[in-house]
Short mmCIF file of C-alpha atoms in Angstrom, two decimals:
data_model
loop_
_atom_site.label_atom_id
_atom_site.label_comp_id
_atom_site.label_asym_id
_atom_site.label_seq_id
_atom_site.Cartn_x
_atom_site.Cartn_y
_atom_site.Cartn_z
CA MET I 1 152.67 158.26 31.47
CA ALA I 2 152.79 155.51 28.96
CA ALA I 3 156.58 154.25 29.89
CA THR I 4 154.87 154.07 33.97
CA ALA I 5 152.15 152.16 32.78
CA ILE I 6 154.27 149.59 30.79
CA LEU I 7 156.83 149.30 33.89
CA LEU I 8 153.64 148.38 36.04
CA LEU I 9 152.39 145.57 33.78
CA LEU I 10 156.08 144.49 33.58
CA LEU I 11 156.40 144.42 37.20
CA ALA I 12 153.09 142.60 37.54
CA ALA I 13 153.91 139.81 35.12
CA ALA I 14 157.17 139.47 36.18
CA SER I 15 156.95 139.24 39.99
CA PRO I 16 156.58 135.74 41.63
CA ARG I 17 153.52 134.92 43.37
CA TYR I 18 154.13 134.94 46.87
CA ALA I 19 152.68 132.13 48.87
CA GLY I 20 150.50 132.66 52.10
CA GLY I 21 148.93 135.83 50.52
CA THR I 22 145.71 137.35 52.16
CA ASP I 23 142.90 137.76 50.25
CA TYR I 24 140.82 141.12 50.74
CA THR I 25 137.12 142.11 49.79
CA VAL I 26 137.46 145.81 48.80
CA GLY I 27 134.65 147.88 51.03
CA ASP I 28 133.91 144.32 52.71
CA SER I 29 130.26 143.87 52.88
CA ASP I 30 129.68 146.98 51.06
CA GLY I 31 131.40 146.00 48.05
CA TRP I 32 132.60 148.30 45.30
CA THR I 33 130.23 151.00 45.05
CA ILE I 34 129.39 155.10 45.63
CA GLY I 35 129.45 155.97 48.96
CA PRO I 36 131.89 153.94 51.07
CA ASN I 37 135.19 155.77 52.11
CA TYR I 38 137.88 153.53 50.59
CA ASP I 39 140.64 155.71 51.70
CA ALA I 40 139.81 154.75 55.43
CA TRP I 41 138.84 151.22 54.25
CA SER I 42 142.51 150.50 53.04
CA GLN I 43 144.07 152.16 55.73
CA GLN I 44 142.61 149.44 57.84
CA TYR I 45 145.25 146.81 56.57
CA ASN I 46 148.75 146.20 55.89
CA PHE I 47 149.16 144.85 52.30
CA THR I 48 152.15 142.97 51.27
CA ALA I 49 153.34 141.26 48.20
CA GLY I 50 151.13 138.57 47.45
CA ASP I 51 147.75 139.68 48.67
CA THR I 52 144.63 140.18 46.66
CA LEU I 53 142.02 142.57 46.22
CA ALA I 54 138.31 141.20 45.20
CA PHE I 55 136.22 143.92 43.56
CA ASN I 56 132.42 142.88 43.89
CA TYR I 57 129.93 145.02 41.92
CA VAL I 58 127.04 145.11 39.59
CA PRO I 59 128.70 145.08 36.29
CA VAL I 60 126.45 147.23 34.49
CA LEU I 61 126.84 149.83 36.47
CA HIS I 62 130.47 149.86 37.58
CA ASP I 63 134.02 148.73 36.58
CA VAL I 64 137.60 148.76 37.80
CA TYR I 65 140.59 150.44 36.24
CA GLN I 66 143.87 150.09 37.45
CA VAL I 67 145.68 153.67 36.64
CA THR I 68 148.39 155.33 37.29
CA LEU I 69 148.99 158.49 39.67
CA ASP I 70 148.05 161.07 37.43
CA ALA I 71 144.98 159.77 36.23
CA PHE I 72 144.21 158.93 39.99
CA ARG I 73 144.39 162.34 40.86
CA THR I 74 142.27 163.89 37.97
CA CYS I 75 139.54 160.90 37.82
CA GLN I 76 140.03 161.35 34.17
CA PRO I 77 142.39 158.44 32.76
CA ALA I 78 143.22 158.52 29.23
CA ALA I 79 144.54 155.28 27.24
CA VAL I 80 147.99 155.49 27.99
CA GLN I 81 147.27 155.88 31.84
CA THR I 82 145.42 152.87 32.18
CA VAL I 83 147.30 150.06 33.12
CA ARG I 84 144.54 147.20 33.58
CA MET I 85 140.82 147.13 33.54
CA TRP I 86 137.84 144.45 34.47
CA ALA I 87 134.25 144.64 34.09
CA SER I 88 132.87 141.02 35.03
CA GLY I 89 131.43 142.39 38.60
CA SER I 90 133.58 139.78 40.42
CA ASP I 91 137.32 140.52 39.99
CA VAL I 92 140.13 139.73 41.70
CA VAL I 93 143.76 141.60 41.31
CA ASP I 94 146.65 140.40 42.59
CA LEU I 95 149.09 142.70 44.34
CA ALA I 96 152.06 140.85 42.98
CA ALA I 97 154.69 143.28 43.54
CA PRO I 98 155.49 145.73 46.51
CA GLY I 99 154.48 149.37 45.35
CA ASP I 100 151.59 151.94 44.84
CA TYR I 101 148.30 150.87 43.28
CA TYR I 102 145.77 153.17 42.32
CA PHE I 103 142.04 151.80 41.24
CA LEU I 104 138.95 153.70 40.16
CA CYS I 105 135.34 153.00 38.71
CA ASN I 106 135.69 154.83 35.13
CA ALA I 107 131.67 155.28 34.70
CA PRO I 108 131.03 158.92 34.33
CA GLY I 109 130.95 160.91 37.69
CA HIS I 110 131.69 157.65 39.95
CA CYS I 111 135.42 158.41 40.52
CA PHE I 112 134.54 162.13 41.64
CA GLY I 113 131.59 160.38 43.92
CA GLY I 114 134.67 158.48 45.66
CA MET I 115 135.12 155.32 43.82
CA LYS I 116 138.50 155.43 43.95
CA LEU I 117 141.03 153.03 46.14
CA SER I 118 144.96 153.39 46.45
CA VAL I 119 146.75 150.84 48.29
CA SER I 120 150.47 150.81 49.16
CA VAL I 121 151.78 147.17 49.08
CA ALA I 122 154.81 146.39 50.98
CA VAL I 123 157.36 143.64 50.67
CA ALA I 124 156.25 140.22 52.33
CA LEU I 125 158.29 138.87 55.05
CA ALA I 126 160.00 135.87 53.98
CA THR I 127 158.50 132.79 55.46
CA PRO I 128 161.18 131.21 58.07
CA PRO I 129 162.02 127.76 56.87
CA PRO I 130 160.56 124.79 59.21
CA PRO I 131 162.61 124.26 61.98
CA PRO I 132 164.96 120.93 61.52
CA PRO I 133 163.68 117.72 63.02
CA SER I 134 164.50 117.77 66.47
CA SER I 135 167.01 114.92 67.18
CA PRO I 136 165.87 112.11 69.18
CA PRO I 137 166.59 112.25 72.59
CA PRO I 138 169.87 110.59 73.87
CA PRO I 139 169.44 107.04 75.01
CA PRO I 140 168.57 106.82 78.87
CA PHE I 141 172.01 105.97 80.94
CA PRO I 142 172.36 102.28 82.00
CA PRO I 143 171.57 101.82 85.83
CA PRO I 144 174.57 101.66 88.19
CA PRO I 145 176.18 98.44 88.56
CA THR I 146 174.54 96.58 91.76
CA LEU I 147 176.75 95.77 94.64
CA ALA I 148 176.89 92.29 93.74
CA LEU I 149 178.28 93.01 90.42
CA LEU I 150 181.17 95.42 92.18
CA THR I 151 182.00 92.83 95.08
CA PRO I 152 183.88 89.88 93.92
CA ALA I 153 182.38 86.77 95.03
CA LEU I 154 184.42 85.01 97.85
CA PRO I 155 184.80 81.58 97.92
CA PRO I 156 182.69 79.54 100.45
CA PRO I 157 184.22 79.28 103.78
CA SER I 158 186.13 75.98 104.31
CA PRO I 159 184.63 73.56 106.85
CA VAL I 160 185.88 73.91 110.29
CA ALA I 161 187.63 71.09 111.94
CA VAL I 162 185.62 70.21 115.09
CA ALA I 163 187.85 68.54 117.54
CA ALA I 164 186.99 65.30 118.45
CA PRO I 165 185.55 65.23 122.34
CA PRO I 166 188.11 63.56 124.39
CA PRO I 167 187.65 59.83 125.41
CA PRO I 168 186.30 59.65 128.77
CA PRO I 169 188.68 59.00 131.54
CA PRO I 170 188.66 55.16 132.72
CA PRO I 171 186.69 54.25 135.72
CA PRO I 172 188.68 54.06 138.90
CA PRO I 173 190.12 50.37 139.63
CA THR I 174 187.87 48.62 141.35
CA ALA I 175 189.21 48.28 144.85
CA LEU I 176 189.92 44.57 146.44
CA PRO I 177 188.02 43.91 149.37
CA THR I 178 190.61 43.24 152.29
CA PRO I 179 190.54 39.99 153.47
CA ALA I 180 189.06 39.66 157.10
CA PRO I 181 191.84 38.89 159.68
CA LEU I 182 191.76 35.11 161.15
CA PRO I 183 190.87 34.96 164.47
CA PRO I 184 193.55 34.30 166.89
CA SER I 185 192.30 30.71 167.78
CA SER I 186 192.17 29.50 164.08
CA GLY I 187 196.06 28.06 164.26
CA ALA I 188 195.19 26.09 166.98
CA SER I 189 191.82 24.95 165.65
CA LEU I 190 193.80 24.17 162.31
CA HIS I 191 196.17 22.04 164.21
CA GLY I 192 193.59 20.31 165.90
CA ARG I 193 191.68 20.03 162.71
CA LEU I 194 194.67 18.61 161.00
CA ASP I 195 195.13 16.24 163.74
CA VAL I 196 191.60 15.01 163.80
CA ALA I 197 191.70 14.49 159.72
CA GLY I 198 194.67 12.26 160.15
CA ILE I 199 197.05 14.85 158.75
CA SER I 200 200.66 13.47 158.72
CA CYS I 201 203.37 16.04 159.61
CA LEU I 202 207.13 16.02 158.88
CA ALA I 203 209.77 17.98 160.71
CA VAL I 204 212.05 19.24 158.12
CA THR I 205 214.62 21.09 159.59
CA GLY I 206 212.65 22.40 162.41
CA LEU I 207 209.79 23.52 160.03
CA TRP I 208 206.45 22.29 160.04
CA ILE I 209 204.83 21.70 156.40
CA SER I 210 201.65 20.46 156.34
CA PHE I 211 200.37 18.08 153.76
CA PRO I 212 196.49 17.91 153.94
CA CYS I 213 195.60 14.57 153.45
CA TRP I 214 192.15 13.11 152.53
CA SER I 215 190.95 9.87 151.74
#
């Protein structure tokens, strides 16, 4: 039995303190006293390594002993069957390692009156590591090129030579007036006038050549 008590002490001292444990108050609002059913109380919870038990009681009337299984059954712990003990009235017990823990009040008759508690402590689940930081979102895709970028610039259209209008046609020639015909008596009258005017006439090779003579 002494070896078992020493082993429990070594385990409690050597076991690391698990982070994130739960703190339980034994008996809840009733505390550690005669009357509550501590077996029913302990079955409400799943204890894991790293949790704590808080024993609240009147120190003059009660105490807390952590004992071996044999001492728990007989309610008569011998010195070698006592693992730890507290008597402050506000004691906090670390459930540092997985296993079975046994507690009782060593005041005369209190253990037989129901002031005894056993809890089974399971292995604490490892806290999963925090997820890696999320990678930044990919940069947005560039907008598609506009039609102006895809279509090559065309040279400006060369000016279209406009043909000059053809020159206007020349005006039609002015018709010369047709001379009026001489009256039939114009020859005789002319000879008469020539004679009157004193025109001399010469006969050359049978042709008449008239020379007007004016003085």
